[in-house]
Every structure is written in structure tokens, then in C-alpha cells.
């Protein structure tokens, strides 16, 4: 067995459904104002996989998103953003599979348009149907250990619990639940949604998540490129810290140097 | 007389029955090989390999979608 990783260069790749990804940061492409800014953020973040959405062709659309992503050499993960039913999500996944020649899908089935929280019943239904149709399913889920276990049992290739609502920037609202999920999962756990800044991305990895998926935290930051660099460093730091065996939390101070051998200066 | 072909919910008098999906895609300024583009007719996804042999008919309801920034 390999020696445990002790440096950034030794962090092993993220593996999903037998595919290795060189980065544990997955970047959503939403919210970037310009394609050149997106391209720069992808490069600086070091990401190996980015998400896209599927929408009707509009006459006014500008530039080639796919061209930018293909030139960056990243894997493209289509999502089913905006779907409220299993039926819609399955149709969208089928369109995406044809458009992008991938059977991977970030499955989103939203249950409420103000919180954008997942609809667990529709999500599980859609996941089961997509798995049976040969898709590699990465479901965006609530931070519910039971739902995540059910999604894993349904054959999902990863589970993606939220930290807090999409775009809220509130970080990880329930770290206890995230730790319960990572403790028991047998598929990669990807913290998806709610991340606002780098410390929260690091926390996700410290809690045992295998990767983080974020978009708004970078694309809507005042300086997206600088935040992309910060997220890369945070994910690496969090992964290393998570496996480094942190000290226990104590109520009282514990001196790192004992009084033994003190000079008598009284 | 209208052929009743709709694309993304819009009635399209400029599209006539007999046009292929490849014709439809290129008329929208999209690349013929269609990377990032998908088509459904009457709710059924049309595999890209069938784009040149699938023809629009009277009353076809077409959804023409592409990958955009998101997620």
C-alpha cells in the first residue's frame, strides 16, 4: 500500500465511477460574466470537471461555451438544473447525453423555488430510473444521511449533499450531518452548494468530503480569479488536514512546553 | 398556409415539412456536428446519428437545446 499523502503533490486523484479526476474542486460555470473570465478561473482553480446546464437555443446567444471548455481540457458534467419532476430531469439528462456524448449527469430535482432545496421523493425516483437507463448519476441532495444512503443504494456514483441553499453563501449549515454522511458512504461525497468562501471549502474536506462543487462563490466574487486560486488552495489544505489527525478540542489551555527545567528567576 | 411546425414553443412559418434535423440545426447558426446541441421532437430525443434522416413533419413540436453556463 502507498504511503499516506503528506504534501499537495501527493494528494490522490478523485475517483468517480472508475474515472480519475486530477482535482477535488468541481467548478460550476454559472454566473461568470464573460467566457474569458470563466476560462481563466478554470485554469487557476485547477479543476478537472465543470458543470453546464441545458436550455433552449436562443438567437442572441454569444460565444462558444463548449469551445472554451474543450480547449481547457476539462470534463463536462451536464446538470438538470431547473427541473421540478423526475420526468423533466430524465428528459433533460437524455438531451444532455445526446448533446455532450456523456452518460454522466448532475441530477437536480428541485422541490421549492425559493429555497431551491431538492425534492427527495422525485430525486430518488429520478436517480433509480436514470441508473437503470445506464446513466452515471451524481445527485444533488439535502444533507440527510438517510437520503444519501438511499441514493447510494439506488446505484448513484457519488452523493452530493448541500452545505446550505444554492447561492446562499452560508457555508456548511449542518457539519454534523455532513460528517455522518462521509463516515458511512461507500461512494464519493461531494459537498455541493452553499459555499461562500475558501474556509468553508476547506471545512468540507476536513469533514471527510472527497470533493467540493461550487460556482457562485467564485463567479460572483469581486475578484473571481483570486477566489478560484483560494478555492484550489482550500480544497488541498482541507484534504490534507482531514487526514492529518487534528488535536482534540479542549476547554482549558494545554502548554506545549512543560515548566520542567525553568530557570529560577524569581 | 402554416405547416404548424413549432421550435421551442414558437410557430415557425419559415420551416417547411421535409427539412432534416441537420437543416434545422444549421439554420439556427449551430455547427452541423452539433457538439453541445440536442433535439427532441414531440418529446422524444432524436439521436445525432439520425439527424440527417429525421425529417420535420406537419405539426412537429421541436425542442432545440444547447449547453449553456450553469450549475
Coordinates of C-alpha atoms in Angstrom, one line a residue, chain A:
Chain A
X1 CA 0.0 0.0 0.0
X2 CA 1.2 3.5 -0.8
X3 CA 2.4 5.8 2.0
X4 CA -0.2 8.3 3.0
X5 CA -0.1 11.7 1.2
X6 CA 1.8 14.3 3.1
X7 CA 2.1 17.1 0.5
X8 CA -0.2 18.7 -2.0
X9 CA 1.6 17.0 -4.8
X10 CA 0.8 13.6 -3.2
X11 CA -3.0 14.1 -2.9
X12 CA -4.5 11.3 -4.8
X13 CA -7.0 11.9 -7.7
X14 CA -10.7 12.0 -7.1
X15 CA -12.2 8.8 -8.5
X16 CA -15.8 8.6 -9.6
X17 CA -17.2 5.5 -11.4
X18 CA -13.7 4.4 -12.2
X19 CA -12.7 7.7 -13.7
X20 CA -9.9 9.7 -12.1
X21 CA -10.1 13.4 -11.9
X22 CA -6.9 15.3 -11.0
X23 CA -8.7 17.9 -8.9
X24 CA -11.1 17.7 -5.9
X25 CA -12.7 21.0 -6.9
X26 CA -15.6 20.8 -9.4
X27 CA -16.5 24.2 -10.8
X28 CA -19.9 25.3 -11.9
X29 CA -19.8 27.6 -15.0
X30 CA -22.9 29.7 -13.9
X31 CA -22.6 33.3 -13.1
X32 CA -19.4 34.2 -15.0
X33 CA -19.9 37.5 -16.9
X34 CA -17.5 36.6 -19.7
X35 CA -16.2 33.4 -21.2
X36 CA -12.6 34.6 -20.9
X37 CA -13.1 35.1 -17.2
X38 CA -14.5 31.6 -17.0
X39 CA -11.5 30.2 -18.9
X40 CA -9.1 32.0 -16.5
X41 CA -11.0 30.7 -13.4
X42 CA -10.9 27.2 -14.7
X43 CA -7.1 27.4 -15.3
X44 CA -6.4 29.0 -11.9
X45 CA -8.7 26.6 -10.0
X46 CA -7.0 23.6 -11.4
X47 CA -10.4 21.9 -11.8
X48 CA -10.8 18.9 -14.0
X49 CA -14.6 18.9 -14.3
X50 CA -17.1 21.7 -14.8
X51 CA -20.9 21.7 -14.9
X52 CA -23.2 23.1 -17.6
X53 CA -27.0 23.5 -17.9
X54 CA -29.2 22.6 -20.9
X55 CA -31.5 25.4 -22.2
X56 CA -33.5 26.2 -25.4
X57 CA -31.4 27.7 -28.2
X58 CA -31.8 31.5 -28.2
X59 CA -31.0 33.6 -31.3
X60 CA -28.9 36.0 -29.2
X61 CA -26.5 33.5 -27.6
X62 CA -22.9 34.6 -27.8
X63 CA -19.6 32.8 -28.0
X64 CA -19.0 29.1 -27.8
X65 CA -19.1 27.8 -24.2
X66 CA -18.3 24.3 -25.3
X67 CA -15.3 25.5 -27.3
X68 CA -13.9 27.2 -24.2
X69 CA -14.4 24.1 -22.1
X70 CA -12.9 21.7 -24.7
X71 CA -9.9 23.9 -25.1
X72 CA -9.4 23.9 -21.3
X73 CA -9.4 20.1 -21.4
X74 CA -12.0 19.7 -18.6
X75 CA -14.6 17.0 -18.4
X76 CA -18.1 18.4 -18.9
X77 CA -20.8 17.4 -16.4
X78 CA -24.3 18.4 -17.5
X79 CA -26.9 19.2 -14.9
X80 CA -30.7 19.1 -14.8
X81 CA -31.0 22.5 -13.2
X82 CA -34.5 23.9 -13.2
X83 CA -36.3 20.5 -13.2
X84 CA -39.0 20.0 -10.7
X85 CA -40.1 16.5 -11.5
X86 CA -38.3 13.2 -12.2
X87 CA -39.9 13.1 -15.6
X88 CA -38.4 16.5 -16.6
X89 CA -35.0 15.6 -15.1
X90 CA -34.8 12.3 -17.1
X91 CA -35.7 14.1 -20.3
X92 CA -33.1 16.7 -19.6
X93 CA -30.5 14.1 -18.9
X94 CA -31.3 12.3 -22.1
X95 CA -30.9 15.6 -24.1
X96 CA -27.6 16.3 -22.3
X97 CA -26.3 12.8 -23.1
X98 CA -27.0 13.3 -26.8
X99 CA -25.6 16.9 -26.8
X100 CA -22.4 16.1 -24.9
X101 CA -21.9 12.4 -25.5
X102 CA -21.6 11.7 -21.8
X103 CA -23.8 9.5 -19.6
X104 CA -22.7 11.4 -16.5
X105 CA -25.3 13.7 -15.1
X106 CA -25.5 16.0 -12.1
X107 CA -29.1 15.2 -11.1
X108 CA -31.0 18.2 -9.7
X109 CA -34.7 17.9 -8.9
X110 CA -35.9 21.0 -7.1
X111 CA -38.8 20.9 -4.8
X112 CA -39.3 24.6 -3.9
X113 CA -38.5 27.7 -5.9
X114 CA -37.5 30.0 -3.0
X115 CA -35.1 27.6 -1.2
X116 CA -34.2 25.6 -4.3
X117 CA -33.9 22.6 -2.0
X118 CA -34.1 19.2 -3.6
X119 CA -37.3 17.2 -3.7
X120 CA -36.2 13.9 -2.1
X121 CA -39.0 11.8 -3.4
X122 CA -38.7 12.9 -7.0
X123 CA -34.9 12.8 -6.7
X124 CA -34.8 9.2 -5.6
X125 CA -37.3 8.2 -8.3
X126 CA -35.3 10.0 -11.0
X127 CA -32.0 8.5 -9.7
X128 CA -33.4 5.0 -9.9
X129 CA -34.7 5.5 -13.4
X130 CA -31.5 7.1 -14.7
X131 CA -29.3 4.4 -13.2
X132 CA -31.5 1.8 -14.9
X133 CA -31.0 3.6 -18.2
X134 CA -27.3 3.5 -17.9
X135 CA -26.5 6.9 -16.6
X136 CA -23.7 7.7 -14.1
X137 CA -25.7 9.7 -11.6
X138 CA -24.3 12.4 -9.3
X139 CA -27.4 13.6 -7.3
X140 CA -27.6 17.0 -5.6
X141 CA -29.2 16.1 -2.3
X142 CA -30.2 17.5 1.0
X143 CA -27.7 17.0 3.9
X144 CA -29.8 14.0 5.0
X145 CA -27.7 10.8 5.8
X146 CA -30.7 8.6 5.2
X147 CA -31.4 10.1 1.8
X148 CA -27.8 9.9 0.8
X149 CA -27.7 6.2 1.8
X150 CA -30.8 5.6 -0.3
X151 CA -29.2 7.3 -3.3
X152 CA -26.1 5.2 -2.9
X153 CA -28.2 2.1 -2.7
X154 CA -30.0 3.2 -5.9
X155 CA -26.7 3.0 -7.7
X156 CA -25.6 6.6 -7.8
X157 CA -21.9 7.0 -8.5
X158 CA -21.5 9.7 -5.8
X159 CA -23.7 11.7 -3.5
X160 CA -23.7 15.5 -3.3
X161 CA -25.2 16.8 -0.2
X162 CA -25.7 20.6 0.1
X163 CA -23.9 22.8 2.6
X164 CA -26.7 25.3 2.6
X165 CA -29.1 26.6 -0.1
X166 CA -27.8 27.2 -3.7
X167 CA -26.1 30.6 -4.0
X168 CA -26.7 31.5 -0.3
X169 CA -23.1 31.6 0.7
X170 CA -23.9 30.4 4.1
X171 CA -21.4 27.6 4.2
X172 CA -22.0 24.3 5.9
X173 CA -25.1 24.7 7.9
X174 CA -25.0 21.3 9.5
X175 CA -21.5 19.9 9.7
X176 CA -22.7 17.1 11.9
X177 CA -24.9 15.7 9.2
X178 CA -22.1 16.1 6.6
X179 CA -19.8 14.1 8.9
X180 CA -22.4 11.4 9.3
X181 CA -22.8 11.1 5.6
X182 CA -19.0 10.9 4.9
X183 CA -18.5 8.5 7.7
X184 CA -20.7 5.8 6.1
X185 CA -20.7 6.5 2.4
X186 CA -19.1 4.0 0.1
X187 CA -19.2 6.3 -2.9
X188 CA -17.5 9.7 -3.1
X189 CA -19.2 12.5 -1.2
X190 CA -19.1 15.9 -2.9
X191 CA -20.2 18.9 -0.9
X192 CA -22.5 20.8 -3.3
X193 CA -24.0 24.3 -2.8
X194 CA -23.8 27.0 -0.2
X195 CA -20.1 27.6 -0.1
X196 CA -19.3 31.3 0.2
X197 CA -15.5 31.4 0.8
X198 CA -12.4 29.3 1.0
X199 CA -12.5 28.3 4.7
X200 CA -15.9 26.6 4.1
X201 CA -14.5 24.6 1.2
X202 CA -11.6 23.5 3.4
X203 CA -14.1 22.6 6.1
X204 CA -15.9 20.3 3.7
X205 CA -12.8 18.3 3.0
X206 CA -11.9 18.2 6.7
X207 CA -15.3 16.7 7.4
X208 CA -14.4 13.9 5.1
X209 CA -15.9 15.0 1.8
X210 CA -14.0 13.8 -1.3
X211 CA -14.6 17.0 -3.3
X212 CA -16.4 20.3 -3.4
X213 CA -18.7 21.6 -6.2
X214 CA -19.1 25.4 -6.3
X215 CA -19.9 28.1 -8.8
X216 CA -21.3 31.3 -7.3
X217 CA -18.6 31.6 -4.6
X218 CA -16.1 32.1 -7.4
X219 CA -18.1 33.6 -10.3
X220 CA -19.8 36.2 -8.2
X221 CA -16.8 37.1 -6.1
X222 CA -15.5 40.6 -6.7
X223 CA -12.3 39.0 -8.0
X224 CA -13.3 35.6 -9.4
X225 CA -9.8 34.6 -10.4
X226 CA -8.3 35.3 -7.0
X227 CA -11.2 33.4 -5.4
X228 CA -10.6 30.5 -7.8
X229 CA -7.0 30.3 -6.6
X230 CA -8.2 30.5 -3.0
X231 CA -10.6 27.6 -3.5
X232 CA -7.9 25.4 -5.0
X233 CA -5.6 26.0 -2.0
X234 CA -8.5 25.5 0.4
X235 CA -9.5 22.1 -1.1
X236 CA -5.9 21.0 -0.9
X237 CA -5.5 22.2 2.6
X238 CA -8.8 20.7 3.8
X239 CA -7.9 17.3 2.3
X240 CA -4.5 17.2 3.9
X241 CA -5.8 18.5 7.3
X242 CA -8.7 16.0 7.2
X243 CA -6.3 13.1 7.1
X244 CA -3.7 14.6 9.4
X245 CA -5.4 13.7 12.7
X246 CA -6.3 17.0 14.3
X247 CA -5.9 17.6 18.0
X248 CA -8.9 17.2 20.3
X249 CA -10.9 20.2 21.2
X250 CA -10.2 21.1 25.0
X251 CA -11.9 23.5 27.4
X252 CA -8.6 24.6 29.1
X253 CA -5.2 25.5 27.7
X254 CA -2.5 22.9 27.4
X255 CA 1.0 24.2 27.4
X256 CA 3.1 23.0 24.5
X257 CA 6.2 23.4 26.7
X258 CA 6.2 22.0 30.2
X259 CA 7.6 24.0 33.2
X260 CA 10.3 21.4 33.8
X261 CA 13.8 22.9 33.6
X262 CA 12.6 26.5 34.1
X263 CA 15.4 28.8 35.3
X264 CA 14.9 30.2 38.8
X265 CA 14.4 33.9 38.1
X266 CA 12.1 34.8 41.0

